[in-house]
mmCIF file of C-alpha atoms in Angstrom:
data_model
loop_
_atom_site.group_PDB
_atom_site.id
_atom_site.type_symbol
_atom_site.label_atom_id
_atom_site.label_comp_id
_atom_site.label_asym_id
_atom_site.label_seq_id
_atom_site.Cartn_x
_atom_site.Cartn_y
_atom_site.Cartn_z
ATOM 1 C CA MET A 1 51.737 -26.850 4.767
ATOM 2 C CA LYS A 2 53.258 -24.162 2.516
ATOM 3 C CA LEU A 3 53.022 -24.840 -0.734
ATOM 4 C CA PRO A 4 55.610 -22.375 -3.064
ATOM 5 C CA LEU A 5 54.052 -23.002 -6.172
ATOM 6 C CA SER A 6 51.290 -21.470 -8.656
ATOM 7 C CA PHE A 7 48.359 -23.272 -6.463
ATOM 8 C CA PHE A 8 47.541 -24.062 -3.283
ATOM 9 C CA ALA A 9 45.136 -26.724 -1.631
ATOM 10 C CA LEU A 10 42.875 -26.408 1.235
ATOM 11 C CA LEU A 11 41.147 -29.420 3.079
ATOM 12 C CA LEU A 12 38.081 -29.917 4.825
ATOM 13 C CA SER A 13 37.369 -33.287 6.859
ATOM 14 C CA SER A 14 34.526 -34.255 8.950
ATOM 15 C CA LEU A 15 37.089 -33.477 11.951
ATOM 16 C CA SER A 16 35.361 -30.015 11.782
ATOM 17 C CA SER A 17 31.896 -28.986 12.930
ATOM 18 C CA PHE A 18 30.265 -30.238 9.854
ATOM 19 C CA ALA A 19 28.428 -33.833 10.142
ATOM 20 C CA GLN A 20 29.622 -36.697 7.968
ATOM 21 C CA PRO A 21 28.764 -40.452 8.001
ATOM 22 C CA LYS A 22 32.156 -41.257 9.150
ATOM 23 C CA THR A 23 34.654 -39.177 11.302
ATOM 24 C CA GLY A 24 38.054 -38.192 9.671
ATOM 25 C CA THR A 25 36.890 -38.338 6.009
ATOM 26 C CA LEU A 26 37.051 -35.870 3.549
ATOM 27 C CA ASP A 27 33.855 -33.422 3.648
ATOM 28 C CA SER A 28 32.514 -33.985 -0.074
ATOM 29 C CA THR A 29 30.355 -30.723 0.368
ATOM 30 C CA PHE A 30 33.631 -28.595 0.204
ATOM 31 C CA GLY A 31 35.393 -28.009 -3.034
ATOM 32 C CA ALA A 32 35.623 -31.352 -4.924
ATOM 33 C CA ASN A 33 35.199 -34.191 -2.677
ATOM 34 C CA GLY A 34 36.510 -32.008 0.077
ATOM 35 C CA ILE A 35 39.534 -30.521 -1.492
ATOM 36 C CA VAL A 36 39.878 -26.844 -2.969
ATOM 37 C CA ILE A 37 42.900 -26.054 -5.546
ATOM 38 C CA ASP A 38 43.339 -22.531 -6.291
ATOM 39 C CA SER A 39 45.624 -19.438 -6.485
ATOM 40 C CA PHE A 40 46.077 -15.991 -5.754
ATOM 41 C CA GLY A 41 45.670 -15.279 -9.367
ATOM 42 C CA LYS A 42 49.201 -13.985 -9.873
ATOM 43 C CA GLY A 43 52.275 -15.375 -10.418
ATOM 44 C CA SER A 44 53.640 -18.041 -7.847
ATOM 45 C CA SER A 45 51.301 -18.322 -4.567
ATOM 46 C CA THR A 46 52.310 -19.199 -1.228
ATOM 47 C CA LEU A 47 50.143 -20.444 1.412
ATOM 48 C CA ALA A 48 51.006 -19.731 4.934
ATOM 49 C CA LYS A 49 47.689 -20.107 7.162
ATOM 50 C CA THR A 50 43.898 -20.797 6.638
ATOM 51 C CA LEU A 51 41.643 -19.317 9.245
ATOM 52 C CA VAL A 52 38.255 -20.497 10.095
ATOM 53 C CA LEU A 53 36.416 -17.183 10.310
ATOM 54 C CA GLY A 54 33.317 -16.899 12.806
ATOM 55 C CA ASP A 55 30.545 -17.355 10.179
ATOM 56 C CA GLY A 56 32.141 -20.575 9.315
ATOM 57 C CA LYS A 57 33.750 -18.944 5.805
ATOM 58 C CA PHE A 58 37.661 -19.505 5.307
ATOM 59 C CA MET A 59 40.407 -17.220 4.871
ATOM 60 C CA ALA A 60 43.551 -18.070 3.002
ATOM 61 C CA VAL A 61 46.295 -15.814 4.146
ATOM 62 C CA GLY A 62 49.616 -15.692 2.025
ATOM 63 C CA ASP A 63 51.772 -13.885 -0.834
ATOM 64 C CA SER A 64 52.149 -13.939 -4.411
ATOM 65 C CA SER A 65 54.903 -12.586 -6.455
ATOM 66 C CA GLY A 66 52.838 -11.799 -9.742
ATOM 67 C CA GLY A 67 52.649 -8.009 -9.075
ATOM 68 C CA PHE A 68 55.203 -5.272 -9.164
ATOM 69 C CA VAL A 69 56.530 -6.332 -5.841
ATOM 70 C CA HIS A 70 55.979 -9.340 -3.760
ATOM 71 C CA GLU A 71 52.615 -8.736 -2.115
ATOM 72 C CA ILE A 72 50.758 -10.549 0.958
ATOM 73 C CA VAL A 73 47.455 -11.596 -0.030
ATOM 74 C CA LEU A 74 43.692 -12.609 1.770
ATOM 75 C CA LYS A 75 41.371 -14.665 0.148
ATOM 76 C CA ARG A 76 38.267 -15.522 1.227
ATOM 77 C CA TYR A 77 35.925 -18.758 0.681
ATOM 78 C CA GLN A 78 32.534 -19.767 1.345
ATOM 79 C CA VAL A 79 31.664 -22.587 3.972
ATOM 80 C CA ASN A 80 31.238 -24.784 0.700
ATOM 81 C CA GLY A 81 35.075 -23.769 -0.654
ATOM 82 C CA LYS A 82 33.807 -21.590 -3.536
ATOM 83 C CA THR A 83 35.507 -18.202 -3.676
ATOM 84 C CA ASP A 84 33.337 -15.409 -1.883
ATOM 85 C CA THR A 85 33.267 -12.902 -4.240
ATOM 86 C CA THR A 86 31.848 -10.357 -1.972
ATOM 87 C CA PHE A 87 35.224 -9.854 -0.571
ATOM 88 C CA GLY A 88 38.068 -7.649 -1.805
ATOM 89 C CA PHE A 89 38.323 -7.675 -5.640
ATOM 90 C CA LYS A 90 36.496 -11.291 -6.532
ATOM 91 C CA GLY A 91 37.339 -12.618 -3.419
ATOM 92 C CA SER A 92 40.892 -11.076 -2.707
ATOM 93 C CA VAL A 93 42.585 -8.419 -1.389
ATOM 94 C CA TYR A 94 46.650 -7.646 -2.224
ATOM 95 C CA TYR A 95 48.499 -5.677 -0.030
ATOM 96 C CA ALA A 96 51.069 -3.960 -2.525
ATOM 97 C CA LEU A 97 52.654 -1.108 -0.646
ATOM 98 C CA ASP A 98 56.507 0.074 -1.210
ATOM 99 C CA THR A 99 58.336 -3.110 -1.086
ATOM 100 C CA ASP A 100 58.299 -6.787 -1.083
ATOM 101 C CA MET A 101 56.559 -8.278 1.546
ATOM 102 C CA TYR A 102 55.857 -12.274 2.647
ATOM 103 C CA ALA A 103 53.352 -13.596 5.112
ATOM 104 C CA LYS A 104 54.292 -16.603 7.193
ATOM 105 C CA ASP A 105 51.560 -16.899 9.674
ATOM 106 C CA ALA A 106 48.266 -15.355 10.744
ATOM 107 C CA VAL A 107 45.973 -15.393 13.850
ATOM 108 C CA LEU A 108 42.074 -14.250 14.277
ATOM 109 C CA GLN A 109 41.165 -11.817 16.829
ATOM 110 C CA PRO A 110 38.259 -12.323 18.751
ATOM 111 C CA ASP A 111 36.703 -9.115 17.114
ATOM 112 C CA GLY A 112 36.984 -10.674 13.731
ATOM 113 C CA LYS A 113 40.341 -8.744 12.661
ATOM 114 C CA ILE A 114 43.190 -10.478 11.352
ATOM 115 C CA LEU A 115 46.980 -10.117 12.518
ATOM 116 C CA VAL A 116 49.614 -11.377 10.012
ATOM 117 C CA THR A 117 53.233 -11.530 10.554
ATOM 118 C CA GLY A 118 56.437 -12.415 8.213
ATOM 119 C CA PHE A 119 58.962 -9.757 6.923
ATOM 120 C CA GLU A 120 59.603 -7.220 4.139
ATOM 121 C CA ARG A 121 62.387 -7.644 1.782
ATOM 122 C CA PRO A 122 63.409 -4.477 0.166
ATOM 123 C CA PHE A 123 67.351 -5.019 0.784
ATOM 124 C CA ILE A 124 69.245 -6.612 3.398
ATOM 125 C CA PRO A 125 68.706 -6.396 6.342
ATOM 126 C CA PHE A 126 65.118 -8.041 6.420
ATOM 127 C CA LYS A 127 62.209 -6.328 8.520
ATOM 128 C CA LEU A 128 59.850 -8.008 10.642
ATOM 129 C CA LEU A 129 56.417 -6.924 9.542
ATOM 130 C CA SER A 130 52.906 -7.407 11.500
ATOM 131 C CA MET A 131 49.721 -6.095 9.916
ATOM 132 C CA ARG A 132 46.357 -5.893 11.106
ATOM 133 C CA ILE A 133 43.481 -6.276 8.846
ATOM 134 C CA MET A 134 39.922 -5.416 9.245
ATOM 135 C CA PRO A 135 36.969 -8.280 8.393
ATOM 136 C CA ASP A 136 36.180 -6.330 5.182
ATOM 137 C CA GLY A 137 40.201 -6.507 4.106
ATOM 138 C CA SER A 138 41.230 -3.027 4.806
ATOM 139 C CA LEU A 139 44.075 -2.311 6.784
ATOM 140 C CA ASP A 140 43.322 -1.289 10.441
ATOM 141 C CA SER A 141 44.604 2.355 10.732
ATOM 142 C CA SER A 142 44.767 2.002 14.550
ATOM 143 C CA PHE A 143 47.274 -0.430 14.422
ATOM 144 C CA GLY A 144 51.094 0.504 14.177
ATOM 145 C CA ILE A 145 51.548 3.048 10.899
ATOM 146 C CA ASN A 146 48.633 2.576 8.783
ATOM 147 C CA GLY A 147 47.912 -0.778 9.700
ATOM 148 C CA ARG A 148 51.376 -2.181 9.862
ATOM 149 C CA THR A 149 54.472 -2.308 12.268
ATOM 150 C CA VAL A 150 57.761 -3.041 11.045
ATOM 151 C CA ILE A 151 60.614 -3.883 13.508
ATOM 152 C CA ILE A 152 64.197 -2.917 12.278
ATOM 153 C CA SER A 153 67.450 -3.988 13.965
ATOM 154 C CA SER A 154 69.816 -1.532 15.423
ATOM 155 C CA PHE A 155 72.966 -3.761 14.586
ATOM 156 C CA PRO A 156 74.151 -3.247 11.157
ATOM 157 C CA GLY A 157 73.327 -6.067 8.825
ATOM 158 C CA LEU A 158 70.892 -7.962 11.369
ATOM 159 C CA SER A 159 67.662 -9.180 9.739
ATOM 160 C CA PHE A 160 64.754 -9.839 11.466
ATOM 161 C CA TYR A 161 61.550 -11.899 10.348
ATOM 162 C CA GLY A 162 58.516 -13.089 11.798
ATOM 163 C CA GLN A 163 57.441 -16.764 11.409
ATOM 164 C CA LYS A 164 54.654 -17.440 14.164
ATOM 165 C CA ILE A 165 52.354 -15.183 15.620
ATOM 166 C CA ALA A 166 50.058 -15.722 18.901
ATOM 167 C CA LEU A 167 47.547 -13.500 21.089
ATOM 168 C CA GLN A 168 48.029 -13.121 24.771
ATOM 169 C CA ASP A 169 44.837 -13.401 26.990
ATOM 170 C CA ASP A 170 45.115 -9.334 27.319
ATOM 171 C CA GLY A 171 45.245 -8.725 23.642
ATOM 172 C CA LYS A 172 48.915 -8.106 23.286
ATOM 173 C CA ILE A 173 50.540 -9.638 20.398
ATOM 174 C CA LEU A 174 53.347 -12.354 20.766
ATOM 175 C CA ILE A 175 55.850 -12.940 17.403
ATOM 176 C CA GLY A 176 58.305 -15.837 17.205
ATOM 177 C CA GLY A 177 60.829 -15.834 14.416
ATOM 178 C CA THR A 178 64.748 -15.408 13.904
ATOM 179 C CA ALA A 179 67.265 -13.376 13.561
ATOM 180 C CA ILE A 180 69.952 -13.313 10.924
ATOM 181 C CA THR A 181 73.327 -12.027 10.561
ATOM 182 C CA ILE A 182 74.459 -10.814 7.305
ATOM 183 C CA THR A 183 76.947 -13.734 7.246
ATOM 184 C CA ASN A 184 73.599 -16.124 7.701
ATOM 185 C CA GLU A 185 73.993 -16.750 11.273
ATOM 186 C CA THR A 186 70.599 -17.368 12.851
ATOM 187 C CA GLN A 187 69.336 -16.954 16.498
ATOM 188 C CA PHE A 188 65.964 -17.309 17.832
ATOM 189 C CA LEU A 189 63.707 -14.108 18.065
ATOM 190 C CA ILE A 190 60.562 -13.032 20.588
ATOM 191 C CA ALA A 191 59.040 -9.929 19.996
ATOM 192 C CA ARG A 192 55.886 -8.558 21.688
ATOM 193 C CA LEU A 193 53.517 -5.811 20.533
ATOM 194 C CA ASN A 194 50.932 -3.833 22.494
ATOM 195 C CA LEU A 195 47.486 -3.909 21.124
ATOM 196 C CA ASN A 196 47.956 -0.966 18.910
ATOM 197 C CA GLY A 197 51.080 -2.234 17.331
ATOM 198 C CA THR A 198 53.705 -0.479 19.266
ATOM 199 C CA ILE A 199 56.583 -2.230 20.539
ATOM 200 C CA ASP A 200 55.911 -3.547 24.340
ATOM 201 C CA SER A 201 59.076 -2.225 25.996
ATOM 202 C CA THR A 202 58.040 -4.123 29.188
ATOM 203 C CA PHE A 203 59.106 -7.179 27.206
ATOM 204 C CA ASN A 204 62.814 -7.673 28.144
ATOM 205 C CA SER A 205 63.259 -4.336 28.387
ATOM 206 C CA ASN A 206 62.910 -3.510 24.594
ATOM 207 C CA GLY A 207 60.125 -5.633 23.375
ATOM 208 C CA LEU A 208 62.562 -8.156 21.731
ATOM 209 C CA LEU A 209 64.297 -11.346 22.942
ATOM 210 C CA VAL A 210 67.161 -12.578 20.697
ATOM 211 C CA VAL A 211 68.644 -15.910 22.005
ATOM 212 C CA ASP A 212 72.185 -16.844 21.490
ATOM 213 C CA LYS A 213 72.758 -19.654 23.809
ATOM 214 C CA PHE A 214 73.296 -22.531 21.366
ATOM 215 C CA SER A 215 75.282 -22.674 18.180
ATOM 216 C CA PRO A 216 76.582 -19.752 16.705
ATOM 217 C CA THR A 217 75.780 -20.356 13.043
ATOM 218 C CA GLU A 218 72.313 -21.688 13.014
ATOM 219 C CA ASN A 219 69.617 -21.677 15.333
ATOM 220 C CA ASN A 220 66.187 -22.122 13.498
ATOM 221 C CA LEU A 221 62.650 -21.782 15.279
ATOM 222 C CA TYR A 222 59.849 -23.942 14.110
ATOM 223 C CA ASP A 223 57.064 -23.275 16.295
ATOM 224 C CA PHE A 224 55.635 -20.854 19.047
ATOM 225 C CA LEU A 225 52.982 -21.150 21.679
ATOM 226 C CA TYR A 226 51.370 -18.886 23.989
ATOM 227 C CA LEU A 227 50.923 -21.196 27.176
ATOM 228 C CA GLN A 228 47.901 -21.479 29.667
ATOM 229 C CA SER A 229 50.056 -20.171 32.323
ATOM 230 C CA GLY A 230 50.642 -16.757 30.541
ATOM 231 C CA LYS A 231 54.096 -17.816 29.619
ATOM 232 C CA SER A 232 55.115 -18.687 25.868
ATOM 233 C CA ALA A 233 57.078 -21.681 24.519
ATOM 234 C CA LEU A 234 59.287 -22.354 21.192
ATOM 235 C CA ILE A 235 60.249 -25.114 19.600
ATOM 236 C CA GLY A 236 63.465 -25.089 16.966
ATOM 237 C CA TYR A 237 66.902 -26.731 16.469
ATOM 238 C CA TYR A 238 70.281 -25.563 16.729
ATOM 239 C CA THR A 239 73.408 -27.273 14.700
ATOM 240 C CA MET A 240 76.733 -28.463 16.240
ATOM 241 C CA PRO A 241 79.835 -29.560 14.389
ATOM 242 C CA THR A 242 78.757 -33.349 14.519
ATOM 243 C CA GLN A 243 74.787 -33.128 15.414
ATOM 244 C CA ARG A 244 71.641 -31.164 15.058
ATOM 245 C CA GLN A 245 69.590 -31.154 18.541
ATOM 246 C CA VAL A 246 65.705 -30.358 19.038
ATOM 247 C CA VAL A 247 64.941 -28.074 21.986
ATOM 248 C CA ILE A 248 62.212 -26.249 23.355
ATOM 249 C CA MET A 249 62.552 -23.009 25.443
ATOM 250 C CA ARG A 250 59.892 -21.536 27.895
ATOM 251 C CA ILE A 251 59.898 -17.627 28.394
ATOM 252 C CA ASN A 252 58.169 -15.736 31.263
ATOM 253 C CA LYS A 253 55.722 -13.075 30.692
ATOM 254 C CA ASN A 254 58.584 -10.189 31.090
ATOM 255 C CA GLY A 255 60.573 -11.871 28.210
ATOM 256 C CA SER A 256 62.946 -13.667 30.300
ATOM 257 C CA ILE A 257 64.011 -17.206 30.015
ATOM 258 C CA ASP A 258 62.175 -19.359 32.418
ATOM 259 C CA SER A 259 64.797 -20.734 34.549
ATOM 260 C CA THR A 260 62.528 -23.144 35.973
ATOM 261 C CA PHE A 261 61.616 -25.043 33.199
ATOM 262 C CA GLY A 262 63.748 -28.102 32.014
ATOM 263 C CA ASP A 263 67.791 -27.456 32.211
ATOM 264 C CA ASN A 264 67.598 -23.795 33.043
ATOM 265 C CA GLY A 265 65.115 -23.019 30.870
ATOM 266 C CA ILE A 266 65.655 -25.416 28.109
ATOM 267 C CA ALA A 267 64.005 -28.869 27.553
ATOM 268 C CA TYR A 268 66.018 -31.641 25.259
ATOM 269 C CA PRO A 269 64.431 -34.572 23.722
ATOM 270 C CA PRO A 270 64.619 -38.087 25.768
ATOM 271 C CA GLU A 271 68.120 -39.361 24.734
ATOM 272 C CA PHE A 272 68.256 -42.198 22.602
ATOM 273 C CA GLY A 273 71.471 -41.849 20.650
ATOM 274 C CA SER A 274 70.142 -39.648 18.063
ATOM 275 C CA THR A 275 72.135 -37.181 16.233
ATOM 276 C CA ASN A 276 70.392 -35.212 12.990
ATOM 277 C CA ASN A 277 67.182 -34.024 14.510
ATOM 278 C CA TYR A 278 64.378 -31.621 13.269
ATOM 279 C CA ALA A 279 61.820 -29.688 15.100
ATOM 280 C CA TYR A 280 58.360 -29.185 13.438
ATOM 281 C CA SER A 281 55.435 -28.155 15.789
ATOM 282 C CA LEU A 282 54.524 -27.678 19.447
ATOM 283 C CA ALA A 283 51.157 -28.118 21.323
ATOM 284 C CA GLU A 284 49.821 -27.863 24.898
ATOM 285 C CA GLN A 285 47.618 -30.251 26.543
ATOM 286 C CA GLN A 286 44.975 -29.002 29.010
ATOM 287 C CA ASP A 287 47.146 -30.389 31.785
ATOM 288 C CA ARG A 288 49.989 -27.885 30.608
ATOM 289 C CA LYS A 289 52.040 -30.887 29.301
ATOM 290 C CA LEU A 290 53.730 -30.181 25.994
ATOM 291 C CA ILE A 291 53.400 -32.231 22.964
ATOM 292 C CA ALA A 292 56.393 -31.951 20.563
ATOM 293 C CA GLY A 293 56.658 -33.251 16.853
ATOM 294 C CA VAL A 294 60.073 -33.943 15.594
ATOM 295 C CA ASN A 295 61.901 -36.051 13.002
ATOM 296 C CA MET A 296 65.161 -37.923 14.757
ATOM 297 C CA THR A 297 67.764 -40.166 13.602
ATOM 298 C CA ASP A 298 67.899 -43.198 16.397
ATOM 299 C CA THR A 299 71.383 -44.738 16.080
ATOM 300 C CA GLY A 300 70.738 -46.823 19.566
ATOM 301 C CA ALA A 301 71.286 -50.271 19.706
ATOM 302 C CA GLY A 302 72.980 -50.771 16.108
ATOM 303 C CA LYS A 303 70.060 -49.046 14.566
ATOM 304 C CA ASN A 304 70.040 -46.147 12.090
ATOM 305 C CA ILE A 305 66.420 -45.143 11.551
ATOM 306 C CA SER A 306 65.248 -41.674 10.555
ATOM 307 C CA ASP A 307 61.384 -41.156 11.393
ATOM 308 C CA ASP A 308 58.811 -38.962 12.572
ATOM 309 C CA PHE A 309 58.266 -38.890 16.379
ATOM 310 C CA LEU A 310 55.583 -37.260 19.038
ATOM 311 C CA LEU A 311 57.127 -36.565 22.358
ATOM 312 C CA ARG A 312 55.737 -35.594 25.449
ATOM 313 C CA PHE A 313 57.333 -33.238 28.504
ATOM 314 C CA ASN A 314 56.013 -32.400 31.952
ATOM 315 C CA GLU A 315 54.803 -29.047 32.697
ATOM 316 C CA ASN A 316 58.247 -28.461 34.153
ATOM 317 C CA GLY A 317 60.375 -29.388 30.754
ATOM 318 C CA THR A 318 61.293 -33.128 31.817
ATOM 319 C CA PRO A 319 60.461 -35.648 29.265
ATOM 320 C CA ASP A 320 57.296 -37.650 30.362
ATOM 321 C CA THR A 321 58.644 -41.073 30.602
ATOM 322 C CA THR A 322 55.155 -42.480 31.360
ATOM 323 C CA TRP A 323 53.798 -42.002 27.839
ATOM 324 C CA GLY A 324 54.686 -44.183 24.676
ATOM 325 C CA TYR A 325 58.323 -45.507 25.202
ATOM 326 C CA LYS A 326 60.142 -43.379 27.462
ATOM 327 C CA GLY A 327 58.281 -40.324 26.532
ATOM 328 C CA ARG A 328 58.081 -40.490 22.720
ATOM 329 C CA SER A 329 55.737 -42.189 20.321
ATOM 330 C CA ILE A 330 56.800 -42.862 16.612
ATOM 331 C CA THR A 331 54.408 -41.591 13.956
ATOM 332 C CA HIS A 332 55.913 -42.237 10.557
ATOM 333 C CA LEU A 333 53.712 -39.058 9.632
ATOM 334 C CA TYR A 334 55.189 -35.595 9.011
ATOM 335 C CA PRO A 335 53.776 -33.675 12.296
ATOM 336 C CA GLU A 336 54.459 -30.122 10.907
ATOM 337 C CA VAL A 337 50.872 -28.797 12.510
ATOM 338 C CA LEU A 338 49.487 -30.349 15.998
ATOM 339 C CA LYS A 339 46.276 -29.680 17.584
ATOM 340 C CA ILE A 340 45.093 -31.209 20.552
ATOM 341 C CA ASN A 341 41.336 -32.330 20.858
ATOM 342 C CA ALA A 342 39.130 -31.221 23.678
ATOM 343 C CA ASP A 343 39.206 -34.704 25.120
#
């Protein structure tokens, strides 16, 4: 959960590897009764991602508005939730470069380096930002230019920003985000970088895929996955004059839309009279079926109910009607993040 306030919260439950008397309860050895409430120490703090490091410590990744410019911040915590003051300056490293920078997602590489994506916003257009950070908090000079890569549109007034980041098996970097026109029309955006942070020209010929198949005004990406097959998938929604529709799209390794998935590359939720739908999250099971977290308004059979659902899709993008009720299960929860257990 992202908290655009002057503090953020970290929670640890016994669903992790820490032994507890009862599965699913908060771990009382972490912070105060399983919760750490903290800030990045400068102005308002927004938490984008919490990473579990190889030694069991935690890294909070976000941004802060307290400096001369908006800064990306990393803050490290001990296993017990206390700030790790051996990292950076009193536990934090601030990346205040030459412009406002915002973090939206992060991922931990197998070698302990951290990849962050987001955007730079000095002026319009915004620029898609990726950074690679060493385990000690310094920028990795072997990545991009002095540790960061910025992707700028060649079209006047078109902004790019990163929202989700994922690692391929070969180490290449996938970024899911949004392209925004100067009139605030939005489209899905996928970019791929090489290991050294350069744009991968073998992905859709120029390293970028901008999807304009749907609404001309509003297409918002919410989650993005690298799949076991080596392909990738996104979930988002688009608006039409009378409704908002959730879509899942699968992308081939070369950056083209996978026409063998769903309806020419697009999977839609099971139809049950819904008109106003939001996408939250996407996860892949071991059998390669997809679970989607959504909010949908059900107007079928005289009802008008808005609630949160999990939907399951077969590997080919068709709804798995053998699961739940015709492929969906009501949760009454806000499924912003989905994780699939090994069992």
